[in-house]
Coordinates of C-alpha atoms in Angstrom, one line a residue:
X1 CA 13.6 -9.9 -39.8
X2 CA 11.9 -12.4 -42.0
X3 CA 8.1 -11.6 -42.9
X4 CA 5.4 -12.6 -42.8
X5 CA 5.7 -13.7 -39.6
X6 CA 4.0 -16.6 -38.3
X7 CA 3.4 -19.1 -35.2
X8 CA 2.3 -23.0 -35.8
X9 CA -1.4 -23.7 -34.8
X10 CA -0.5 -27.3 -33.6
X11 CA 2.8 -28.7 -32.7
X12 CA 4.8 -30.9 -35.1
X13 CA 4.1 -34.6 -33.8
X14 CA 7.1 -36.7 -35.2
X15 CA 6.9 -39.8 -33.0
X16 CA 9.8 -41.5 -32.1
X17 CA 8.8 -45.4 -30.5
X18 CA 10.2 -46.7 -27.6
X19 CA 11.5 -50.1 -27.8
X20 CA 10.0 -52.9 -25.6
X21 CA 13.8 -53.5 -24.7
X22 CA 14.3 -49.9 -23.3
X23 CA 11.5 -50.1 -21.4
X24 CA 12.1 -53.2 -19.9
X25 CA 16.3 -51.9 -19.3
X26 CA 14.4 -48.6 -17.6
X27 CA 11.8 -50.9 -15.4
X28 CA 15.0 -53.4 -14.3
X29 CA 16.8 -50.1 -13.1
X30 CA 14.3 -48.1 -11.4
X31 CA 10.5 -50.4 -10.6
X32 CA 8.0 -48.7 -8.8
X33 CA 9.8 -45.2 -10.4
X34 CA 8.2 -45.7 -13.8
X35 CA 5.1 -46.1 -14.6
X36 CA 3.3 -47.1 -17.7
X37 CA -0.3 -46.1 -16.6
X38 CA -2.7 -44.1 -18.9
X39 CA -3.5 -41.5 -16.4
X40 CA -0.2 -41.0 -15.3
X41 CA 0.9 -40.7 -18.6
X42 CA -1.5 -37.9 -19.3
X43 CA -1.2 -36.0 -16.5
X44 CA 2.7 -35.5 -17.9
X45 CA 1.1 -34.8 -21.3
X46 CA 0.0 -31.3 -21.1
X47 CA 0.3 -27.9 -19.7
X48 CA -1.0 -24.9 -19.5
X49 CA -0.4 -24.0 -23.4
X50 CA -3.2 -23.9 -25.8
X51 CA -2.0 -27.1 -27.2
X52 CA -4.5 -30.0 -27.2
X53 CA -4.5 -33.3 -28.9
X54 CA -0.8 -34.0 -28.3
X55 CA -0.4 -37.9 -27.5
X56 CA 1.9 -38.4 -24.4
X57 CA 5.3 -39.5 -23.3
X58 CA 5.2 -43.6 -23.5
X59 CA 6.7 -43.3 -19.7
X60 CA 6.8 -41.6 -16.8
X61 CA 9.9 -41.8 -14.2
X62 CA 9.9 -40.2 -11.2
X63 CA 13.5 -39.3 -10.1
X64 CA 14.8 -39.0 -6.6
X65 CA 18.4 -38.6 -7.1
X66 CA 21.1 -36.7 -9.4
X67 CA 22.2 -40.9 -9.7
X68 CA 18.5 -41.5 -11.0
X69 CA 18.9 -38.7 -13.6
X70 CA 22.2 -39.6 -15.0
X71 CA 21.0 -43.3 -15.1
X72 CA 18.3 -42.5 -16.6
X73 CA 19.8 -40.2 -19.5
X74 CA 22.4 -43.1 -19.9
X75 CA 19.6 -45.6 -20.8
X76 CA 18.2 -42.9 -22.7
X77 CA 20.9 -42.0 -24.8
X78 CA 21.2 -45.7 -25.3
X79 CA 18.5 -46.0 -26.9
X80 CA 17.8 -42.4 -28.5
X81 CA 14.9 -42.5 -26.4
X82 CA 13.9 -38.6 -25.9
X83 CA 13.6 -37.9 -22.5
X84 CA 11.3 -34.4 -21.6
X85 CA 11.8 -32.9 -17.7
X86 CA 9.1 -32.3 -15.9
X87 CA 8.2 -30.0 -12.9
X88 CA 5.2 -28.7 -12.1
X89 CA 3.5 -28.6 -15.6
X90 CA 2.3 -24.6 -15.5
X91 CA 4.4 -23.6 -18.6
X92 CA 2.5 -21.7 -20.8
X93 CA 4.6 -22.6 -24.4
X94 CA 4.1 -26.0 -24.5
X95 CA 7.5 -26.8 -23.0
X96 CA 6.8 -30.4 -21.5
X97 CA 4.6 -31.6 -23.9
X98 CA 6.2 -35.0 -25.6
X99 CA 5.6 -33.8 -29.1
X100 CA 8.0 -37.0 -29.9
X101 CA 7.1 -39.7 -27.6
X102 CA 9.5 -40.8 -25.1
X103 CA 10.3 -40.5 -21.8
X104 CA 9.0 -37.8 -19.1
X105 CA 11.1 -37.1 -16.3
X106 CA 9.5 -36.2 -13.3
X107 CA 11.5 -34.0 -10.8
X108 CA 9.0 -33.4 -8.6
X109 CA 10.4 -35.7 -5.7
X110 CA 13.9 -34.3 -6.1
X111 CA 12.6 -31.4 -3.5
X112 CA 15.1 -30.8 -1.2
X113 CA 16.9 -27.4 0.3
X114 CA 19.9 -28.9 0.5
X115 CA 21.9 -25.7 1.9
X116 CA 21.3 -22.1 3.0
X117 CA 24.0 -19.8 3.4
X118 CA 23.0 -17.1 5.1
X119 CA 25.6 -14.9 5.7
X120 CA 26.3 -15.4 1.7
X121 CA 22.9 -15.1 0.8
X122 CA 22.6 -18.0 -1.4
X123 CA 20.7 -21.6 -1.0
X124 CA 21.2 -24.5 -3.1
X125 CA 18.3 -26.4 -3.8
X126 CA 17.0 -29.4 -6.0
X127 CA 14.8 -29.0 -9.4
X128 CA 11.4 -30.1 -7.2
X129 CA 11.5 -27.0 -4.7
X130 CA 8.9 -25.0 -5.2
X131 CA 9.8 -20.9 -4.8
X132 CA 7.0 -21.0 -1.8
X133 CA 9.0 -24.2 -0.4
X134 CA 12.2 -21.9 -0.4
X135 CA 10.5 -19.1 1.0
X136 CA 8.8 -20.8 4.2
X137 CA 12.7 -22.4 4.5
X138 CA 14.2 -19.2 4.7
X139 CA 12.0 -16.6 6.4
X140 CA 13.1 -17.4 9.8
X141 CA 16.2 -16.0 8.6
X142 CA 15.6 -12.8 7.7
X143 CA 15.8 -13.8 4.0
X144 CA 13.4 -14.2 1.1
X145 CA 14.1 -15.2 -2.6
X146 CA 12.0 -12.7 -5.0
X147 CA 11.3 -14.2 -8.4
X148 CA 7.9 -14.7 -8.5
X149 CA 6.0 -15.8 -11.7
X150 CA 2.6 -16.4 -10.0
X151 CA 2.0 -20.1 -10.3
X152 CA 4.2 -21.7 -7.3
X153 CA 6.5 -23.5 -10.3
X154 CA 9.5 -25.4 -9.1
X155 CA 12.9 -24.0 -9.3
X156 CA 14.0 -26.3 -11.7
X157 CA 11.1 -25.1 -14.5
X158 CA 12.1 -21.3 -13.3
X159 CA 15.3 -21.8 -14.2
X160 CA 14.9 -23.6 -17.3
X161 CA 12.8 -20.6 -18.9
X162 CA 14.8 -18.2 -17.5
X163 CA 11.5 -17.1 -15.5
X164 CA 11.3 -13.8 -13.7
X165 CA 7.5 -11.8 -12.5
X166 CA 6.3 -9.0 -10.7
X167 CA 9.5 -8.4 -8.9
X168 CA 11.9 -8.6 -11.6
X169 CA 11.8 -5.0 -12.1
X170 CA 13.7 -4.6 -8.7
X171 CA 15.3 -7.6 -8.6
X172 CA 15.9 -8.8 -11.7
X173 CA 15.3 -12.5 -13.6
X174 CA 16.4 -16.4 -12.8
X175 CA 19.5 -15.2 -15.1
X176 CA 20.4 -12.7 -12.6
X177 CA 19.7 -14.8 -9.6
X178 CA 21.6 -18.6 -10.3
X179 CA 25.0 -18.7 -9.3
X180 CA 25.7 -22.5 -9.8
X181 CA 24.4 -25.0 -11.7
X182 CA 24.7 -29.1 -11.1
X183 CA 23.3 -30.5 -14.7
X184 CA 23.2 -33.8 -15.9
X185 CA 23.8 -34.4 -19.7
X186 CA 23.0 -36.2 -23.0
X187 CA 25.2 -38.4 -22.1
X188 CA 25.0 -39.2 -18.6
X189 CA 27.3 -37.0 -16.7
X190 CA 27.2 -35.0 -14.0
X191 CA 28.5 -32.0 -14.6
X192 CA 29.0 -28.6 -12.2
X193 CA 28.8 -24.9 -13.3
X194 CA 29.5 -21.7 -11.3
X195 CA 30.0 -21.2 -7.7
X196 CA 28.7 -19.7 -4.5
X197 CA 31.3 -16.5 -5.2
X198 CA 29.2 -13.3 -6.8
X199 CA 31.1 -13.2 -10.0
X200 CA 34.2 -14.9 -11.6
X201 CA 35.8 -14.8 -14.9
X202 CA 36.7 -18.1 -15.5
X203 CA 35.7 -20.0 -18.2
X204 CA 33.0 -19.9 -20.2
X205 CA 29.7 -18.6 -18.6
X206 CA 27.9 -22.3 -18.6
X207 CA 25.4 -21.5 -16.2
X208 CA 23.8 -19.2 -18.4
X209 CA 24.0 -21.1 -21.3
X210 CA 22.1 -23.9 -19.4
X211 CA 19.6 -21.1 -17.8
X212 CA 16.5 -20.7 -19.4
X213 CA 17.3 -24.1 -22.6
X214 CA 14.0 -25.4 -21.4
X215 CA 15.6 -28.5 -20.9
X216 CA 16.7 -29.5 -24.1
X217 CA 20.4 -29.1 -23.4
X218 CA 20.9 -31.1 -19.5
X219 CA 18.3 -31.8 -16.9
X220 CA 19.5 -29.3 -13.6
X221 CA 19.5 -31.7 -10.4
X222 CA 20.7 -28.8 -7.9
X223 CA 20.5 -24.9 -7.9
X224 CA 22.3 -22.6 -6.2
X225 CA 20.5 -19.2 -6.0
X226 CA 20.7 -15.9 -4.4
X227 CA 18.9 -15.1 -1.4
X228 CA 18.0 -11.7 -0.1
X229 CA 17.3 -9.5 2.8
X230 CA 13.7 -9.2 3.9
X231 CA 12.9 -5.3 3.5
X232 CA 12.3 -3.6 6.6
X233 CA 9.3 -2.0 5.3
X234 CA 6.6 -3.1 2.8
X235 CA 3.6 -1.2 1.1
X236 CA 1.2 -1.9 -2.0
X237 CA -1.0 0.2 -3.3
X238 CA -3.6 0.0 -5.9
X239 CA -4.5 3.1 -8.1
X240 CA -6.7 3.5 -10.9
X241 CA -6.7 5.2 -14.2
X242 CA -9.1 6.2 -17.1
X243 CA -7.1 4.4 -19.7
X244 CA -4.5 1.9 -20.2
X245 CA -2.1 4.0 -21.9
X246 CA -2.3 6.7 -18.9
X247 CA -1.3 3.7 -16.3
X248 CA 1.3 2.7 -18.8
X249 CA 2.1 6.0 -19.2
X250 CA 2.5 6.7 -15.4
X251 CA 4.6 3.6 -15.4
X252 CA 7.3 4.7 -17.6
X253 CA 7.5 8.1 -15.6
X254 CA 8.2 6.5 -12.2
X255 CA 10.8 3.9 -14.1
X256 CA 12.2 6.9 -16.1
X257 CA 13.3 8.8 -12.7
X258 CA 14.5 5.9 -11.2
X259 CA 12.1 5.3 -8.4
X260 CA 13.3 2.1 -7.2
X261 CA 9.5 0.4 -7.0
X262 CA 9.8 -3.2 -6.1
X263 CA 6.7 -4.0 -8.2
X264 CA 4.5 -2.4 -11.1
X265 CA 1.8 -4.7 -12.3
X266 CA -0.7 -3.4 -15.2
X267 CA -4.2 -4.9 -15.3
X268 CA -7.2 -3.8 -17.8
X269 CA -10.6 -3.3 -16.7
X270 CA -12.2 -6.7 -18.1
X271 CA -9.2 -8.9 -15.9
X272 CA -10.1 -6.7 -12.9
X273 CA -13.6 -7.7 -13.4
X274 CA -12.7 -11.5 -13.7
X275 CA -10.7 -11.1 -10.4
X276 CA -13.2 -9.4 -8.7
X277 CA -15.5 -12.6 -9.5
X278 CA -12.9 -14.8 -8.8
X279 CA -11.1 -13.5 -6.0
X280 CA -14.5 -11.9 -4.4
X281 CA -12.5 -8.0 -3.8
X282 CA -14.7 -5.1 -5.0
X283 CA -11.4 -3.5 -7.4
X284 CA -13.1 -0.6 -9.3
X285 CA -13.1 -2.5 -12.7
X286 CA -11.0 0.5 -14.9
X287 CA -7.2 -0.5 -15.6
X288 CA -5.4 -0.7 -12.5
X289 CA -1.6 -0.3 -11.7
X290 CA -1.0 -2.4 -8.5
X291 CA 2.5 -1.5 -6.6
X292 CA 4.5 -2.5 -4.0
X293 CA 7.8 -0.8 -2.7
X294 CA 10.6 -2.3 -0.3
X295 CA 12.9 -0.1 1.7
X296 CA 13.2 1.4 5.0
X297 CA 9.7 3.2 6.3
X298 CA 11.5 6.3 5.3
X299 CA 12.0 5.2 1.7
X300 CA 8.6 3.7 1.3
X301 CA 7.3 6.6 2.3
X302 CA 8.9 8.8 -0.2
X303 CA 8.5 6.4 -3.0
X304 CA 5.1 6.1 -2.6
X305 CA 4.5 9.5 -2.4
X306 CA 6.3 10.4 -5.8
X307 CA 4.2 7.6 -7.3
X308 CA 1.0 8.9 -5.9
X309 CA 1.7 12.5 -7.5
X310 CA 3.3 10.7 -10.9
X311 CA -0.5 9.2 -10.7
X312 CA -2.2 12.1 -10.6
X313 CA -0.4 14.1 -13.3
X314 CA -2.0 11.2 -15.6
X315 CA -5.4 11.0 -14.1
X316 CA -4.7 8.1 -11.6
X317 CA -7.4 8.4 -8.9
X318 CA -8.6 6.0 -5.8
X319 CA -5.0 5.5 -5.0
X320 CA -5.3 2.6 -2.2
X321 CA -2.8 1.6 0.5
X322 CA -2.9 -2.1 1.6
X323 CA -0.6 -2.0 4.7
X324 CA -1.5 -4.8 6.7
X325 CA 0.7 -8.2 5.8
X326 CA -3.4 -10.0 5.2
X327 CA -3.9 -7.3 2.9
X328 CA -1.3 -7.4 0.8
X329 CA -1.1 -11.4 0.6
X330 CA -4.7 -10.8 -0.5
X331 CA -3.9 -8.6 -3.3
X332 CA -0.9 -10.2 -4.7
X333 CA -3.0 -14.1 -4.4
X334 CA -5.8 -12.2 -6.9
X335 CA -3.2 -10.8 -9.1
X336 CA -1.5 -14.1 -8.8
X337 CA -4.6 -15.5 -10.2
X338 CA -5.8 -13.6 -12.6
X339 CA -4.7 -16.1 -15.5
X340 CA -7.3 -18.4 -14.1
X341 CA -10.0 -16.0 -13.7
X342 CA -9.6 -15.2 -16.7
X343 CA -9.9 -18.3 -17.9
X344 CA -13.3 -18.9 -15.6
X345 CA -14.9 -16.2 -17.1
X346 CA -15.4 -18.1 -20.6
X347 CA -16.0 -22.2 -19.5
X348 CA -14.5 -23.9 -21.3
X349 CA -12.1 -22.2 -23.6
X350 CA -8.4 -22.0 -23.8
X351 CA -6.6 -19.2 -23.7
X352 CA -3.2 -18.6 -26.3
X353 CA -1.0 -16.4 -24.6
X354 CA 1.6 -14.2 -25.4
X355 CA 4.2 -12.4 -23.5
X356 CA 6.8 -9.7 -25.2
X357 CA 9.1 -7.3 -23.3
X358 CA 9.8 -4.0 -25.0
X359 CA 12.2 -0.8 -24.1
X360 CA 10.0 1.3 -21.8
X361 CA 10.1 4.3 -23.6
X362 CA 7.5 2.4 -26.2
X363 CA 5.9 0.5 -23.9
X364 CA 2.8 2.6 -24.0
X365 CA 2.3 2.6 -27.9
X366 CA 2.8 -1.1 -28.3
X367 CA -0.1 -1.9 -25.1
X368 CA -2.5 0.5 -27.1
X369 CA -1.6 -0.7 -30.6
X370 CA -2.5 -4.3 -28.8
X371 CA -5.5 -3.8 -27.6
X372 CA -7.0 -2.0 -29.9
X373 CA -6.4 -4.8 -32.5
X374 CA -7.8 -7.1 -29.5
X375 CA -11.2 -5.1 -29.9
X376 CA -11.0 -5.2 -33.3
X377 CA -10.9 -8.6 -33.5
X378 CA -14.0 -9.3 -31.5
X379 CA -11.7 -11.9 -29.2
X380 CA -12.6 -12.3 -24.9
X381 CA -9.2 -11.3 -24.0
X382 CA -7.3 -10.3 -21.1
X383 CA -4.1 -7.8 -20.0
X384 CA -1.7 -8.1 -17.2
X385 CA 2.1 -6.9 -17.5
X386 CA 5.1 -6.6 -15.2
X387 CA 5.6 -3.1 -16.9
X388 CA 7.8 -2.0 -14.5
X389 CA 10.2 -4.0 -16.9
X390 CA 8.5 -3.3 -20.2
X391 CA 7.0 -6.7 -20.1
X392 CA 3.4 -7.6 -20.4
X393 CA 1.0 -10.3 -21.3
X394 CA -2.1 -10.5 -23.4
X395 CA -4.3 -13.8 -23.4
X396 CA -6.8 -14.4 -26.2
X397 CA -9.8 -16.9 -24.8
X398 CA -10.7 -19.0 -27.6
X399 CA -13.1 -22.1 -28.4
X400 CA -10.6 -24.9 -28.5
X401 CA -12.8 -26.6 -31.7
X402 CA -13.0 -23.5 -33.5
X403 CA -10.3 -23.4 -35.9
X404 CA -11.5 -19.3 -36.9
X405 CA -10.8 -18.4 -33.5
X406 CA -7.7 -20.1 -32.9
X407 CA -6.6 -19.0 -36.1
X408 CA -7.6 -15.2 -35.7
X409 CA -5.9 -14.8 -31.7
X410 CA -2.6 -16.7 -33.3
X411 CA -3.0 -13.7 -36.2
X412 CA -3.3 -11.2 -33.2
X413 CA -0.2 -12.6 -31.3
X414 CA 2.1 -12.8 -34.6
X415 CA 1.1 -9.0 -35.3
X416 CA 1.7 -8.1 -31.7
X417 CA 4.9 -9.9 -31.3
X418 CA 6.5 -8.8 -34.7
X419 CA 5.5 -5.2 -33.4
X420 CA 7.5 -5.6 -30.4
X421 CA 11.0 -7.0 -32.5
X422 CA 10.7 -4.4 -34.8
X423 CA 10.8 -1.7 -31.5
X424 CA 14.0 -4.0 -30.6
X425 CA 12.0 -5.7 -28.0
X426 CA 11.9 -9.8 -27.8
X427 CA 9.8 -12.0 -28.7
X428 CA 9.3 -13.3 -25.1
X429 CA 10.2 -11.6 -21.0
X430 CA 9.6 -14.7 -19.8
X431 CA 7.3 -17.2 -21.0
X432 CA 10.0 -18.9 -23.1
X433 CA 10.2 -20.2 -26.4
X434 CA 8.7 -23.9 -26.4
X435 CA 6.6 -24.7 -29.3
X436 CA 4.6 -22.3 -30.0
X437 CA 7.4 -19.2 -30.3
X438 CA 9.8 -20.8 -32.8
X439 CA 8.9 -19.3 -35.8
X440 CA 9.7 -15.8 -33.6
X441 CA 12.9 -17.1 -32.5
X442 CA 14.0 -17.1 -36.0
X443 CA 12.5 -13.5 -36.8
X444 CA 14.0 -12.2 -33.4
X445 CA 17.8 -14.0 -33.6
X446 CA 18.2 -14.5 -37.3
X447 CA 19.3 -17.3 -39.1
X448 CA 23.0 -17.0 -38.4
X449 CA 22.4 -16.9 -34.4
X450 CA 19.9 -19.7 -35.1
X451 CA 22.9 -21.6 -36.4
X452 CA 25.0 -21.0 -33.5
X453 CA 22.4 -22.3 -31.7
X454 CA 21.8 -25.7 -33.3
X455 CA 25.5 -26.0 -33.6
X456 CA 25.7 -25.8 -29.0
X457 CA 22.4 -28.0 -29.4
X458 CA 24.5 -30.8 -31.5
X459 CA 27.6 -30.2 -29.6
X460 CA 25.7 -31.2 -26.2
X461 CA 23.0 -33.1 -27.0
X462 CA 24.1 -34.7 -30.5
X463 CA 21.0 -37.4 -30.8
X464 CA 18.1 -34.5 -30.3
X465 CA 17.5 -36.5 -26.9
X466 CA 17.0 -33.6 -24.7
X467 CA 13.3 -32.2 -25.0
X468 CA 13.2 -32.5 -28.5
X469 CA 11.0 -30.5 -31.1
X470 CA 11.6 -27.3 -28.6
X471 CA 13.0 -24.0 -29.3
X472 CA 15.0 -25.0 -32.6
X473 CA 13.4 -25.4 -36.2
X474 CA 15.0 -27.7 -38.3
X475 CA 17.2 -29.6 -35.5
X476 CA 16.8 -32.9 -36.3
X477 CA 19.1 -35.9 -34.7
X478 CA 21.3 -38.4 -37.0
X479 CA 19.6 -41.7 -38.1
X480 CA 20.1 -44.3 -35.9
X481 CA 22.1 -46.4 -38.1
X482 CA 24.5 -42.8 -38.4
X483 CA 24.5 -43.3 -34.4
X484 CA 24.9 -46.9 -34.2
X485 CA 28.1 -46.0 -36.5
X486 CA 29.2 -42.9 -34.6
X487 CA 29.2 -44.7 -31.0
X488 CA 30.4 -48.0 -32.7
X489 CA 27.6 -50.5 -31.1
X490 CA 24.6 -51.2 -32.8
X491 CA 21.2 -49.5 -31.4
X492 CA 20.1 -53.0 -30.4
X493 CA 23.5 -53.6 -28.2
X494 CA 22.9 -54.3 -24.3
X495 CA 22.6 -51.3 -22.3
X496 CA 25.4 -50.6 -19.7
X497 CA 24.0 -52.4 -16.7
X498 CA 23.6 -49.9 -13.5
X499 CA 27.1 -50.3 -12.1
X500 CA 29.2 -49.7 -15.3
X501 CA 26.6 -46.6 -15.7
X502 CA 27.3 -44.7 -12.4
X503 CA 28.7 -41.4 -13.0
X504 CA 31.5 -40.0 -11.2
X505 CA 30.3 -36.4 -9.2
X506 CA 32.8 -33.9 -9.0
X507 CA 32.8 -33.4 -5.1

């Protein structure tokens, strides 16, 4: 591991121009699909990271068609224009900011189920669906799909950062849940990965090389996921604990003996407060595990009653049942929002974020060892985690124009992050890498594994197209006179024109 560890406090901003001429070649293929405006422009701009002052993308494209993505990565890679996906805009790392100018593609209207298979339990979907979309598609069927990060982010973003959420812990992470893959490259073509079958051994495992590259090696344009079986039976409770390390502590004891809980959520006493406020509940405001369990009323029964008394043995009290289906949507929307309530409670700030996953047998002492440096450091901060899974978030609410704040919350999340690698945790459960992690890439992977990486990078995407600046230090693209030689046509050469540049889908 490489010390002392560190995170940039603004993105790198190399700028890459587009040419008039690739413009006007994008505007000839596609119209009233791209759009030039200010506002526009902006909106694809930013995110939810604590990144400001970024300028952004010089276009916006709004695809409605795998044949609108591969045209438009053929233009593209034309004219080594970068091109950045875009879905719904909620990632927290800086992920679709246009740290190099260039071209954002908006997948948004790509936001069709295009198949369920019920009796396979699997649907294949474009990048736009949202994971509430699928839902309300397949409920009438008996089936649900359970990754939930909170925001309602499309399936497309999910899947590029490999997203998971309160249910993972049960049900696992996008990596465990896409079967099949259609992505279009660099370069243009549409390519196919995976199948509808539950496993296979053939090949290369390219659908999870693509899942969770945050778009920097091929834009997905259909996802085939699994589905499952709604449970028979569904409970949450709430219960509440005189310190965070006894709910974390009661959370490794009901992982440790297996209790197959569906979710585990952790929340400290100042985010209950700010979801009280924000959500109007009246939570007692002390950390707070909220549950859920899935199974047959039999089963929930007996889970929640082993939880209840694995409560208990660590001072849990005011364990709560929220049976009713209004109840429960109720409690889950609040947790759901607890990010922005958090933010509500200081107007005007931004909040840096962190997320790390550790083994659950330290998952107590690293949540302590957090926020006790957190008070230390005199910071508004907030705590949720999926710590069912070992994973869990803290969110440092800064003054966007005060550079001692920004710079003391980044010093909290490099302490708490190289804490977590050095327990042979990761740097990241789900957030993703972006901008803002890649100095922790290199301290989590090492330099060799970085190496690997930069040589798929180069191998798929060899002009640094794909969502450049992201994930990989010191990946930079050959010069354009070095491409112009490579490809044998100057970078000034007329573009294919659209019929020369259809691709040819496998069917």
């Amino acid at each position: 591991m490489n010390a002392p560890l560190t995170a940039p406090l603004l993105p790198d901003v190399q700028s890459r121009p587009v040419p008039p001429e690739a413009l006007a070649a994008l505007q000839a293929r596609f119209g009233a699909q791209l759009s030039t405006a200010l506002a526009v422009r902006a909106q694809h701009g930013r995110d939810e990271s604590a990144f400001t002052h970024v300028p952004p993308p010089a276009a916006v494209l709004f695809a409605q068609s795998t044949q609108d993505v591969a045209d438009a990565m053929r233009l593209a890679a034309h004219w080594t224009i970068p091109v950045i996906p875009f879905g719904a805009g909620s990632s927290l790392e800086g992920q679709v900011l246009a740290v190099q100018g260039g071209l954002a593609l908006d997948l948004t209207r790509m936001n069709r189920v295009l198949a369920v298979h019920a009796e396979d339990l699997t649907a294949t979907v474009q990048p736009g669906v949202t994971r509430q979309q699928l839902n309300e598609a397949v409920r009438h069927l008996g089936l649900f799909f359970p990754i939930d990060p909170g925001a309602d982010a499309t399936l497309g973003g999910m899947t590029a950062t490999r997203a998971s959420g309160t249910n993972a812990v049960r049900y696992g992470t996008m990596r465990d849940n896409v079967l099949a893959l259609e992505v279009v490259t660099a370069s243009g073509a549409v390519v196919r990965t995976g199948t509808r079958a539950r496993k296979s051994s053939a090949g290369y495992d390219l659908t999870r090389l693509f899942v969770g590259s945050e778009g920097t090696l091929g834009v997905f344009t259909e996802i085939t996921l699994r589905l499952y079986p709604l449970p028979e039976a569904v409970s949450a409770a709430v219960c509440s604990f005189p310190s965070v390390e006894a709910a974390v502590r009661t959370t490794m004891a009901i992982i440790q003996m297996g209790v197959p809980i569906a979710r585990c959520e952790l929340l400290d006493a100042r985010t209950v407060r700010a979801v009280n406020r924000h959500s109007q509940l009246s939570l007692r405001e002390e950390p707070m595990l909220l549950m859920e369990f899935h199974g047959s009323p039999t089963g929930v029964r007996e889970q929640a009653e082993t939880v209840q008394a694995l409560a208990a043995e660590h001072g849990g009290q005011a364990f709560e049942w929220a049976s009713t289906p209004e109840a429960r949507t109720r409690l889950w929307t609040a947790r759901h929002h607890a990010y922005f309530a958090a933010v509500q409670s200081r107007p005007g700030c931004r909040c840096i974020t962190t997320d790390v996953c550790v083994p659950i047998s330290q998952l107590a002492d690293h949540v302590t060892a957090a926020v006790a440096e957190a008070d230390a450091a005199g910071l508004p901060y907030f705590l949720v985690g999926h710590v069912g899974d070992g994973n869990f978030h803290m969110g440092y609410l800064i003054d966007p124009d005060d550079a001692g704040e920004r710079a003391r919350a980044e010093a909290l999340n490099a302490a708490l992050v190289q804490r977590a690698i050095a327990g042979g945790g990761t740097c990241t459960g789900e957030h993703g890498v972006g901008l803002h992690k890649m100095g922790f890439l290199r301290a989590e992977a090492g330099e060799e594994a970085l190496a690997l990486m930069r040589a798929i990078k180069r191998a798929l995407d060899p002009h640094n197209i794909l969502n450049p600046g992201k994930i990989l230090e010191g990946f930079a693209a050959p010069a354009v006179a070095d491409r112009a030689k490579a490809d044998g046509h100057p970078g000034s050469a007329t573009p294919p024109s659209a019929a020369t540049q259809r691709p040819q889908t496998p069917g």
